[in-house]
Short mmCIF file of C-alpha atoms in Angstrom, two decimals:
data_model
loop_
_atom_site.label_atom_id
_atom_site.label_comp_id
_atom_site.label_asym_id
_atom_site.label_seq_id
_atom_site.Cartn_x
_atom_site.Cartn_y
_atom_site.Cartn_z
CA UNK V 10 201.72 88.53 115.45
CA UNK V 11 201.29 84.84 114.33
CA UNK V 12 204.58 85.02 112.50
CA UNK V 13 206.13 86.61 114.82
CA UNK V 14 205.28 83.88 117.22
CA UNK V 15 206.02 81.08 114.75
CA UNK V 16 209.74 82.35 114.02
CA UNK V 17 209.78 82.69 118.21
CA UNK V 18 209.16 79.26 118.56
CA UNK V 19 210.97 77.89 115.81
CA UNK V 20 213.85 79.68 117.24
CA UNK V 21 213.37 78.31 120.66
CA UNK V 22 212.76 74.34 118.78
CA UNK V 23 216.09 74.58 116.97
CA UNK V 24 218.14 76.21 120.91
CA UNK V 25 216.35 73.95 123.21
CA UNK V 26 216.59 70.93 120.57
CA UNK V 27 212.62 70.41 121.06
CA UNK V 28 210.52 69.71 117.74
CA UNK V 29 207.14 69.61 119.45
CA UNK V 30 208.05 74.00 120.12
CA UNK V 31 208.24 74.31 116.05
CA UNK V 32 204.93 71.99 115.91
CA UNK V 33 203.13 74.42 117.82
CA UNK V 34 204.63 77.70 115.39
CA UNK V 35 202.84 75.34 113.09
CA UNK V 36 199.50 74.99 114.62
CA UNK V 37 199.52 78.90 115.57
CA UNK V 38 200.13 79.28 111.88
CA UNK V 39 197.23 76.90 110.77
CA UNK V 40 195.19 78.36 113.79
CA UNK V 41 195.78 82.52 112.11
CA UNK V 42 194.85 80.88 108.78
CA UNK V 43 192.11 79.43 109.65
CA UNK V 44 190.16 82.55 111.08
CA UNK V 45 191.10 84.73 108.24
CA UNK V 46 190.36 82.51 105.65
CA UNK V 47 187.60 79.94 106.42
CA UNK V 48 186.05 80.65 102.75
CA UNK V 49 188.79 79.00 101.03
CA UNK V 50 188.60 76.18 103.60
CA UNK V 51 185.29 75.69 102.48
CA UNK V 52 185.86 75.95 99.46
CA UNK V 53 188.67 73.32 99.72
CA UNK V 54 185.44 70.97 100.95
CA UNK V 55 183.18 71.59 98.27
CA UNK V 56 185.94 70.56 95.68
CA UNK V 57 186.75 67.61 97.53
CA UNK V 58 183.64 66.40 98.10
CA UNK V 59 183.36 64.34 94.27
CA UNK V 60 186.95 63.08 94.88
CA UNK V 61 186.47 62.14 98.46
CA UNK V 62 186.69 57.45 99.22
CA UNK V 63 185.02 55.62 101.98
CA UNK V 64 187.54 54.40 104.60
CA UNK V 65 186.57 51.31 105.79
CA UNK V 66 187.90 49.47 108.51
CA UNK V 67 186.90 47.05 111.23
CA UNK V 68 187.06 50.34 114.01
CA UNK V 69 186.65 53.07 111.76
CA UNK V 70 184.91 53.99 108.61
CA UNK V 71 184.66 57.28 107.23
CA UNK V 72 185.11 59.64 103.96
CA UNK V 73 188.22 60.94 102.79
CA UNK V 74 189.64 63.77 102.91
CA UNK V 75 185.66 65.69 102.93
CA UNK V 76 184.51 64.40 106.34
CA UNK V 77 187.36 65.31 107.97
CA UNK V 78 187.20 68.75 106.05
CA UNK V 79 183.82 68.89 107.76
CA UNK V 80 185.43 68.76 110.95
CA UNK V 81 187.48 71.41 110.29
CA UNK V 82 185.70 73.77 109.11
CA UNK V 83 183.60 73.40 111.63
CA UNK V 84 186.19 74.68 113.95
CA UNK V 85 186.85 77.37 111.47
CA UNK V 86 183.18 78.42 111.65
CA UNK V 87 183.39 79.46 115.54
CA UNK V 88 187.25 80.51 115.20
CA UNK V 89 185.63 83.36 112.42
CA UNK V 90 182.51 84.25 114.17
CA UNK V 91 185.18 84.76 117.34
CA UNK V 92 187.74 87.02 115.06
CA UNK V 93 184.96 89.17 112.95
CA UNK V 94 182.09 89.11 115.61
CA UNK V 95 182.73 93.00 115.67
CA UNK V 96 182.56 93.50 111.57
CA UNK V 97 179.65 90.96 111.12
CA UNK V 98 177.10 92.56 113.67
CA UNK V 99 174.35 91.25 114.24
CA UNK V 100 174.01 87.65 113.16
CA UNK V 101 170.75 87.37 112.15
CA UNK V 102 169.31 83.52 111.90
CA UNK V 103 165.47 83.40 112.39
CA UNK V 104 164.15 81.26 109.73
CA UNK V 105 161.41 79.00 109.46
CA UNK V 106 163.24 77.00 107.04
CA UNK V 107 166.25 76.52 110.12
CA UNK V 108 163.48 76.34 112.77
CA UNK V 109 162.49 73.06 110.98
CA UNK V 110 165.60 71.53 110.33
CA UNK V 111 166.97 72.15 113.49
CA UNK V 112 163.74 70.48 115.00
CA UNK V 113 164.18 67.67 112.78
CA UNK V 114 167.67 67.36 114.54
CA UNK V 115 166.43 67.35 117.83
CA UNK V 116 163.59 64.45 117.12
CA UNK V 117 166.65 62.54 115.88
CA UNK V 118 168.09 62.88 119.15
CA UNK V 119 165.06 61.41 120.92
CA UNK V 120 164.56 58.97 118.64
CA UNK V 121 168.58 58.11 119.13
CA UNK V 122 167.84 57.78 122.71
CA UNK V 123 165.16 55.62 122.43
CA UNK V 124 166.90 53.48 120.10
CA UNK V 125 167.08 49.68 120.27
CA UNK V 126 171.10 50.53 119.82
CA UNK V 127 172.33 53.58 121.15
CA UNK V 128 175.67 52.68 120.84
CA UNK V 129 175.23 53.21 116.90
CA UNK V 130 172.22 55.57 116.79
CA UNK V 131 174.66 58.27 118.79
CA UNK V 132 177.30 57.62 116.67
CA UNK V 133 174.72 58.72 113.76
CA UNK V 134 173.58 61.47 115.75
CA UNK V 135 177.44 62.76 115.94
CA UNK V 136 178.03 62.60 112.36
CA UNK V 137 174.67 64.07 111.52
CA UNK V 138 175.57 67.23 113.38
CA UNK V 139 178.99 68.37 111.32
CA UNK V 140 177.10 67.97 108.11
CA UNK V 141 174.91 70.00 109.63
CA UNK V 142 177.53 72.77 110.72
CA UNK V 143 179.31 72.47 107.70
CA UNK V 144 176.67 72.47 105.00
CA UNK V 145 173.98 74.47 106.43
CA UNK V 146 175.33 76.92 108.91
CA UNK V 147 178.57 77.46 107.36
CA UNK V 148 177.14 78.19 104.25
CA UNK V 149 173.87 80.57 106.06
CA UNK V 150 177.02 82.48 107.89
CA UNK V 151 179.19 82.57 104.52
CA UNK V 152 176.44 82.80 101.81
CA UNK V 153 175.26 86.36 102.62
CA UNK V 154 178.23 87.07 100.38
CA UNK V 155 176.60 86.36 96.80
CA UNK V 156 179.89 85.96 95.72
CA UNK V 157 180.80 83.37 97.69
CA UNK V 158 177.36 81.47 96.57
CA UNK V 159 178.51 81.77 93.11
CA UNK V 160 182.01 80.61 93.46
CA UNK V 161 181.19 77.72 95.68
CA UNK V 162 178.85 76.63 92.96
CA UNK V 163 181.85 76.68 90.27
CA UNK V 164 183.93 75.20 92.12
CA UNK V 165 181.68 72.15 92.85
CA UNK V 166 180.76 72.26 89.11
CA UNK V 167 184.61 72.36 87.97
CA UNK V 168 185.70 69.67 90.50
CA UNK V 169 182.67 67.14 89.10
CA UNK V 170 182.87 68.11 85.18
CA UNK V 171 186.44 67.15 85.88
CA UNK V 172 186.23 63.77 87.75
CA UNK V 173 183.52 63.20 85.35
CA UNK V 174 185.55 63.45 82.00
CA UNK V 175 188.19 60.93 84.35
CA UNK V 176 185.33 58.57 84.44
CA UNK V 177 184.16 59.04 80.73
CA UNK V 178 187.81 58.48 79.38
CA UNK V 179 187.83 54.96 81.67
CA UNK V 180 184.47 53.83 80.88
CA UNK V 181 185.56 54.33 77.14
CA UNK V 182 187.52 51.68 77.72
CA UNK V 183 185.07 49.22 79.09
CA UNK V 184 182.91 49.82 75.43
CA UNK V 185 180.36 52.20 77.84
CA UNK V 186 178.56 49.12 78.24
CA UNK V 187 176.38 48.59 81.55
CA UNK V 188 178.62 46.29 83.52
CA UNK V 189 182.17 48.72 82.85
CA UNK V 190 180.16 51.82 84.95
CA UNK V 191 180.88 50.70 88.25
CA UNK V 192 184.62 49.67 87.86
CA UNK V 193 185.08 52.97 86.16
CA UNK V 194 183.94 54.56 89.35
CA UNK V 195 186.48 53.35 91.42
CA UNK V 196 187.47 54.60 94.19
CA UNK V 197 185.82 57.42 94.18
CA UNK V 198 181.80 55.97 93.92
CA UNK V 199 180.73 52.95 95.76
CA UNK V 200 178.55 52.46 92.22
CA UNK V 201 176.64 54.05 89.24
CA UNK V 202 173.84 55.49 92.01
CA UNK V 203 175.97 57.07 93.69
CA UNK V 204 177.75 58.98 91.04
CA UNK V 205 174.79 59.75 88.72
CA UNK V 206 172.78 61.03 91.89
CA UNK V 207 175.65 63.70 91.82
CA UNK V 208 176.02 64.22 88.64
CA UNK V 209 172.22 65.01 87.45
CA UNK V 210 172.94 67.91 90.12
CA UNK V 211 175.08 69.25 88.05
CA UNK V 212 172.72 70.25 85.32
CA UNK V 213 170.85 73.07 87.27
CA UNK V 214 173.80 74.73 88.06
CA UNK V 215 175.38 74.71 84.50
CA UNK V 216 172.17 75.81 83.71
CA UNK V 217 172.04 78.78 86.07
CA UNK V 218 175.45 79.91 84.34
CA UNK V 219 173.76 79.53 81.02
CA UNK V 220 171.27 82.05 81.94
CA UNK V 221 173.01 84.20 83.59
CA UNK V 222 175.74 84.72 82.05
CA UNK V 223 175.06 87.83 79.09
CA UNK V 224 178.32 86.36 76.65
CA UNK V 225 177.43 84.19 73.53
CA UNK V 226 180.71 82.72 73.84
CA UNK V 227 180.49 81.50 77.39
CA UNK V 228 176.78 80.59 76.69
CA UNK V 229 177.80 78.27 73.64
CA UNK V 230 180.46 76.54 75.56
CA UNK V 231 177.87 75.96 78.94
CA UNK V 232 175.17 74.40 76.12
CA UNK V 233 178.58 71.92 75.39
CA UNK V 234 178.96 71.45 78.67
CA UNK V 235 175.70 70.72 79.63
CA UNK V 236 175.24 68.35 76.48
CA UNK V 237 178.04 66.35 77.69
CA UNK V 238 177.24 65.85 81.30
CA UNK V 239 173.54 64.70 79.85
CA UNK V 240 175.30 61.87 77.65
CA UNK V 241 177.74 61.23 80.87
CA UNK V 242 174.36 60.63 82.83
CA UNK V 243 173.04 58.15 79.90
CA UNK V 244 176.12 56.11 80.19
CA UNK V 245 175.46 55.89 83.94
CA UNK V 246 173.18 53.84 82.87
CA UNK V 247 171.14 54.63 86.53
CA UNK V 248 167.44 54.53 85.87
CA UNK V 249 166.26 56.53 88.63
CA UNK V 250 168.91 59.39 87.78
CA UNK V 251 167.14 59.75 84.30
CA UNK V 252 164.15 60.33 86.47
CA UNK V 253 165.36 62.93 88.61
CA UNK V 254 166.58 64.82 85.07
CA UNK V 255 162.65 64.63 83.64
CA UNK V 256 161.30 65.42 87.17
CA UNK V 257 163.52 68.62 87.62
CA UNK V 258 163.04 69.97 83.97
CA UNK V 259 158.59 69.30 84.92
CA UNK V 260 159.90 71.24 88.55
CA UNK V 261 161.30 73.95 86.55
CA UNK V 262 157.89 74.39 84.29
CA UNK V 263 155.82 73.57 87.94
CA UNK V 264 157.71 76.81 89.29
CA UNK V 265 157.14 79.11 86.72
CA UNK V 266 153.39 77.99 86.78
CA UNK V 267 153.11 78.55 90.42
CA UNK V 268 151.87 74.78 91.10
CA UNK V 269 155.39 73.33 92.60
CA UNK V 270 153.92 73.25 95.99
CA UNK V 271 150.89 71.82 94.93
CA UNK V 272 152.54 69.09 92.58
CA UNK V 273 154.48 67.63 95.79
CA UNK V 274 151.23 67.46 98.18
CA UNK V 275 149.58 65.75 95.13
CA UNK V 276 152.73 63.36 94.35
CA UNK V 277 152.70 62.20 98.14
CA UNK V 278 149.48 62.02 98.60
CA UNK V 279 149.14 59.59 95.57
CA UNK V 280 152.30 57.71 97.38
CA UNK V 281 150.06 57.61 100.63
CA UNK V 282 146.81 55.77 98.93
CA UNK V 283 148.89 53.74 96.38
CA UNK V 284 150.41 52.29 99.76
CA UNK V 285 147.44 51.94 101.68
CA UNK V 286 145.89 49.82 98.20
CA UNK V 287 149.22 47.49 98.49
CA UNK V 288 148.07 46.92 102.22
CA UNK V 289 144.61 46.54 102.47
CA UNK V 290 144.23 42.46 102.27
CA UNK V 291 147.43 42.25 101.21
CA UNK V 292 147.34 43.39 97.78
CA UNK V 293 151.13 43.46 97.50
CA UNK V 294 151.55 39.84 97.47
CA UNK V 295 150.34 39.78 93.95
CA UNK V 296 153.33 41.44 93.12
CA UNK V 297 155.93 38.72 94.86
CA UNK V 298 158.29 36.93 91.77
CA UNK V 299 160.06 33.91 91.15
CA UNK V 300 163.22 33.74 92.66
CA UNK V 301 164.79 31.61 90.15
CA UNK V 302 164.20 34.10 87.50
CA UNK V 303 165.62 37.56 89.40
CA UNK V 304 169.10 37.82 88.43
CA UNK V 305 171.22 40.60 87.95
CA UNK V 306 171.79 41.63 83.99
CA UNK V 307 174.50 42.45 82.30
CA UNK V 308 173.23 43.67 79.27
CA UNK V 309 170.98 47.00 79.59
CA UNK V 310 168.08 46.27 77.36
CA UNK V 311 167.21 42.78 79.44
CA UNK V 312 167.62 45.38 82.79
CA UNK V 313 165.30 47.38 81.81
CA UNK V 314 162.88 44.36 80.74
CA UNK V 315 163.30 42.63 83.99
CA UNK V 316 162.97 46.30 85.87
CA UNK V 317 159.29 46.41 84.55
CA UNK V 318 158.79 42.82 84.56
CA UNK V 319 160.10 42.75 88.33
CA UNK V 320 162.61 40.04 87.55
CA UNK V 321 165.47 42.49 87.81
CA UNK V 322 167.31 42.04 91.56
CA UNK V 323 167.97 45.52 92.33
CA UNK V 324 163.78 46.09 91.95
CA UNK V 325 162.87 42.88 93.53
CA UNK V 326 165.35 43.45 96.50
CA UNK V 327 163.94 46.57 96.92
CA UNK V 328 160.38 45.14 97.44
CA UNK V 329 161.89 43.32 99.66
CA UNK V 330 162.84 45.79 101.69
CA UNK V 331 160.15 48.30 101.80
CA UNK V 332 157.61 45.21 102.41
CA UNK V 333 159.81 44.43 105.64
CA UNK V 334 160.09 48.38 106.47
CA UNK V 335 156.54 48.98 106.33
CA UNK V 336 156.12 45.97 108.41
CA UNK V 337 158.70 47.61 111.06
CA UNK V 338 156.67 50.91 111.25
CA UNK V 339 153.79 49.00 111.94
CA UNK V 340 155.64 47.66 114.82
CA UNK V 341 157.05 50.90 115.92
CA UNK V 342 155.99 53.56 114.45
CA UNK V 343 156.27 56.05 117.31
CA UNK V 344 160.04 57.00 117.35
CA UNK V 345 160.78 54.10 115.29
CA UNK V 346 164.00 51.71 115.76
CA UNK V 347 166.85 54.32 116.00
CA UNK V 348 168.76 55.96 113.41
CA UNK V 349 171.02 53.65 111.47
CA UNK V 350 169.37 50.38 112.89
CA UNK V 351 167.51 49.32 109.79
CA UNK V 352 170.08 46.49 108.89
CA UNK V 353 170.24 44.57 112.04
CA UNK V 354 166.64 44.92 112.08
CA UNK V 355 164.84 44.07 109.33
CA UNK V 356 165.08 40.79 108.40
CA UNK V 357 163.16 39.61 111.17
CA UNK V 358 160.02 41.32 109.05
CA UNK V 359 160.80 40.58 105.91
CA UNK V 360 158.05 38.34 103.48
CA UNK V 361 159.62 35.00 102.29
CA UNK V 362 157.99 35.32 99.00
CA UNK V 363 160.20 38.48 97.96
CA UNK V 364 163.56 37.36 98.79
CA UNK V 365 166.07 37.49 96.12
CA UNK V 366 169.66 35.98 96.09
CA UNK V 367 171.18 39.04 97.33
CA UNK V 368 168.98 39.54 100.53
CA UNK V 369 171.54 38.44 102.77
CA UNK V 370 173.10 41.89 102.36
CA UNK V 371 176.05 41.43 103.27
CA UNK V 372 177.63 45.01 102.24
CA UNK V 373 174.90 46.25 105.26
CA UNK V 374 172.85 48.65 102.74
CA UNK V 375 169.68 50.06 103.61
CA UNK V 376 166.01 50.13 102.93
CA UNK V 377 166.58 52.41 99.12
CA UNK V 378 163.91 55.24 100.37
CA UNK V 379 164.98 57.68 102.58
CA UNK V 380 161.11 58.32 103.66
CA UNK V 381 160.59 55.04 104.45
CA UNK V 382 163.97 55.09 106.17
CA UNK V 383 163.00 57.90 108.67
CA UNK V 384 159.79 55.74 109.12
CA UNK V 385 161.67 52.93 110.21
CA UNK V 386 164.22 54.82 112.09
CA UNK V 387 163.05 58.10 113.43
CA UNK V 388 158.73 57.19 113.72
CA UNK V 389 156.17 58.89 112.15
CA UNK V 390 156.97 61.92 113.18
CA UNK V 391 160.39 62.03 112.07
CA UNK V 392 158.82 61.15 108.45
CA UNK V 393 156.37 64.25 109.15
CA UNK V 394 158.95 66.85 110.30
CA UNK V 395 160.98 65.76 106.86
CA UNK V 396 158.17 66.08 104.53
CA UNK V 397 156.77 69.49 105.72
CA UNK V 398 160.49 70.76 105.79
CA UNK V 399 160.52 69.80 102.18
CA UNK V 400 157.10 71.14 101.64
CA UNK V 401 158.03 74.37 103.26
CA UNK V 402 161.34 74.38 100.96
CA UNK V 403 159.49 74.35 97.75
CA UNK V 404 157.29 77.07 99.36
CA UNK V 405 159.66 79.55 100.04
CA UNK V 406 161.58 78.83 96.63
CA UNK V 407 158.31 79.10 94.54
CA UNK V 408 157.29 82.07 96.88
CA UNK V 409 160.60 84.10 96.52
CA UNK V 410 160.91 82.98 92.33
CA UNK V 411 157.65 85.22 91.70
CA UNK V 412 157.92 87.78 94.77
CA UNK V 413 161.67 89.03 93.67
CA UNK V 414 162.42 91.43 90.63
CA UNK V 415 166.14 90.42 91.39
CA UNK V 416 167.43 88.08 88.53
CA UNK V 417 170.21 86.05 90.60
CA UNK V 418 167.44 85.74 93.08
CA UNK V 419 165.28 84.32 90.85
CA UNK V 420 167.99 82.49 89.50
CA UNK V 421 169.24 80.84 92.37
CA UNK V 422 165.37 80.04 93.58
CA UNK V 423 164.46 78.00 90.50
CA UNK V 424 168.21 76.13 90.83
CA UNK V 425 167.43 75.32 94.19
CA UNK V 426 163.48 73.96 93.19
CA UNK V 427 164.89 71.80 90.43
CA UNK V 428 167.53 70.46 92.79
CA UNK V 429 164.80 69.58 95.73
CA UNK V 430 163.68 67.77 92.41
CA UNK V 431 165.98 65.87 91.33
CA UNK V 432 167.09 64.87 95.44
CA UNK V 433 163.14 64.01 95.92
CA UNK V 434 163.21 61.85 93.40
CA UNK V 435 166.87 59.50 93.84
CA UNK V 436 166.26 59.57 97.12
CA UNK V 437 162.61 57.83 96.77
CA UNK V 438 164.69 55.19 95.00
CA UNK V 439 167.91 55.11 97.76
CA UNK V 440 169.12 56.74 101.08
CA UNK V 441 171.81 59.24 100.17
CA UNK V 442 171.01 62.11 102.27
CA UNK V 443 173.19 60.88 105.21
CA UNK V 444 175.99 59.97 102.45
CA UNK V 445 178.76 63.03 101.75
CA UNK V 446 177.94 62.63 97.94
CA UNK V 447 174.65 63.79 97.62
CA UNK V 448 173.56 65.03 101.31
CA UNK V 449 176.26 68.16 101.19
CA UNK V 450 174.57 69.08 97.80
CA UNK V 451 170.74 68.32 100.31
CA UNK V 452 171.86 70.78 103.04
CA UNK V 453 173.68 73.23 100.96
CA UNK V 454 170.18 73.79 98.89
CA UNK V 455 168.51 73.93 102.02
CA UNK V 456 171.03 76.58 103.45
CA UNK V 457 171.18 78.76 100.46
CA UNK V 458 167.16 78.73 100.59
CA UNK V 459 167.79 79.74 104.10
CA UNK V 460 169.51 82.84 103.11
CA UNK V 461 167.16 83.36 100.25
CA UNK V 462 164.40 83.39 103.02
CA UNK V 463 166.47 86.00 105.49
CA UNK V 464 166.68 88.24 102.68
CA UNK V 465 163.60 88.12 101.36
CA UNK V 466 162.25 88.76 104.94
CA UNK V 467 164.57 91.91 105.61
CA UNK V 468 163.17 93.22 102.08
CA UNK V 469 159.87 92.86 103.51
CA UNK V 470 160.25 94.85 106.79
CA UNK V 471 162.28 97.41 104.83
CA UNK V 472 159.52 97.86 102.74
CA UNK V 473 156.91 98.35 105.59
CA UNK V 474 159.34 100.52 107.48
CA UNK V 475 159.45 102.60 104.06
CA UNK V 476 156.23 102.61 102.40
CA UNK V 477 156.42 104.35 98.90
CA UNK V 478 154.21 107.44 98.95
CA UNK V 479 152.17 107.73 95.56
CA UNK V 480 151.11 111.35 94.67
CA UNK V 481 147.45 111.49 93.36
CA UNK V 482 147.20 113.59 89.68
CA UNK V 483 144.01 115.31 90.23
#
């Protein structure tokens, strides 16, 4: 019918010498294509979403082409659900796990209408909700289809392996020495954080092939694979990336011993009273530094001197920060500033004795922890409704890991608990859950989790439907 329509109006462009009738066969086209094939649309996002640049200009700035793509299939979404509402059936979304994330969303709305700038709160709170349609309830609607899990995972895992070898064969070039990372990033990472926080996400999933897969062959060529993205992530040379590598291998081992749940109460809680030490009387001015002597190093031994020392500039700046965000929360800690406020606001806060030569900040970056961040932003309890989401993540993964006799479910639960790892962890050390890099990968764990939780639910009232009977030998 679309075609038919398409060559009607083509017809009618070329007769009545009007182009705009043969844009519209194209749109009808695009429109057909879209309903009956939103997976590969989605698909198209998840491969773009290593490749994708930041757009910056004085009235816009966005990420190419993946945030657009988010648009899109956004559309696609409701265009699908319209076409197949009568082959899907019932759409079945109760969830805990969605319950919570979708309150979290509407806290950010109050706290975006009690912002000290709407103007650019809202125009968070607008790009917060496609990444929310496109990489939670996209994939909830389209993940029910294991295979579709599986292939959306290769072809994230293709699309990075390959930009990754790109940036290997560039920063070969520079010598792999510290300083040649970030130009061998361009244009596709603003820097070395950015990239290796996507790249150590790479591991569980090569590693989920690895074990599932039943061929030597393909299992000797994933151990390559994975052997080379682990010596791409030491040439990142990103210290808090190595982290999030040690702390999802100990999430891994934390799952299997049924204490992953407990491990992150203990971690925060030990966050919690190492920050109330820094601010009874003022402890943490014992750690201020001399700000002659922070500089930025080019060579990676002195970094990682200075980093322990606290004369490197990236560590002291971040003291900096989190000194003057702590300060905010005290100020405001109901419903905080308003998301996406913290650099017009912070300065005013900040401790003279930590500033470093870059704390003018003139590239607008934020506080480097994204729980301090919804602190600052969103009150305490927008930093509440994020950490018992997370805590209720790692429950239902541990849960549904040692509950299921199904191996990809098993398989797919411990991929998701080492990922909530590894994000945990680079995000206590930066803010990428709001960037396209690293938050897709954020809400797509959280999504797939999601499903994991629907179908471990509907397993459940199956089985109390339809007890087993067990015949007694006498």
């Amino acid at each position: 019918m679309a075609l038919v329509l398409f060559i009607t109006l083509c017809g009618a462009a070329l007769y009545l010498y009007q182009p705009l009738l043969a844009f519209a066969g194209f749109a009808i086209v695009a429109l057909a294509w879209l309903i009956t094939r939103t997976e590969w649309l989605f698909y198209v996002l998840i491969g773009s979403i290593p490749w994708s640049i930041e757009y910056i200009r004085p009235s816009l700035t966005t990420d190419l082409p993946d945030e657009p793509l988010m648009l899109l299939t956004g559309f696609s979404i409701v265009l699908y659900l319209i076409a197949k509402r009568k082959s899907l059936g019932k759409l079945e979304l109760r969830s805990t796990l969605l319950s919570l994330i979708l309150l979290q969303l509407l806290w950010t709305v109050l706290a975006a209408l009690a912002s000290t700038d709407q103007f650019v709160s809202i125009k968070f709170l607008l790009a917060k909700c496609w990444y929310l349609v496109a990489f939670v309830v996209v994939p909830v609607i389209l993940f029910r289809d294991r295979r579709m899990m599986i292939n959306s995972a290769k072809v994230l895992t293709v699309s990075m392996l390959l930009l990754m070898i790109i940036v290997q064969y560039r920063h070969a070039g520079e010598g792999f020495t510290f300083s040649g990372i970030n130009p061998s990033l361009d244009p596709f990472f603003r820097n070395h954080v950015n990239y290796s926080a996507l790249l150590v996400c790479i591991i569980p999933l090569l590693l989920a092939f690895h074990t599932a897969t039943k061929k030597p062959s393909v299992k000797r060529w994933l151990r390559i694979l994975i052997a080379l993205t682990v010596a791409a992530l030491y040439f990142s040379y990103a210290r808090g990336a190595w982290l999030a590598l040690f702390v999802g291998l100990a999430g891994w081992w934390l799952l299997k011993k049924r204490a992953l749940l407990a491990a992150y109460v203990a971690g925060f809680l030990i966050v919690f009273a190492s920050l109330a030490w820094l601010i009874h009387k003022n402890n943490y001015l014992r750690f201020s530094h001399d700000y002659q002597t922070t500089v930025f190093h080019e060579d990676f031994r002195e970094h990682l001197v200075a980093t322990y020392q606290f004369k490197d500039v990236s560590t002291a700046e971040r003291f900096y920060r989190w000194i003057a965000g702590v300060r905010m929360v005290k100020h405001n800690w109901e419903t905080g500033f308003g998301p996406n406020t913290f650099p017009d606001q912070y300065k005013y806060y900040a401790v003279p004795a930590f500033k470093t030569w870059v704390s003018a900040n003139e590239d607008r970056s934020t506080v480097h922890n994204y729980f301090l961040t919804m602190a600052i932003e969103q009150g305490i309890v927008g930093l509440l409704l994020l950490l018992v989401m997370l805590g209720y993540a790692f429950y239902i993964a541990e849960k549904i890991y040692h509950r299921s006799s199904d191996e990809f479910t098993k398989i797919t639960a411990r991929t998701c608990a080492m990922l909530l790892c590894m994000l945990v962890t680079v995000n206590f050390l930066s803010d990428l859950v709001e960037t396209d890099k690293v938050g897709s990968i954020f809400y797509i764990t959280l999504a797939t989790l999601i499903v994991l939780e629907r179908q471990s639910l509907r397993s459940s009232l199956s089985r109390s439907r339809h007890p087993s009977v067990h015949f007694r030998k006498d």
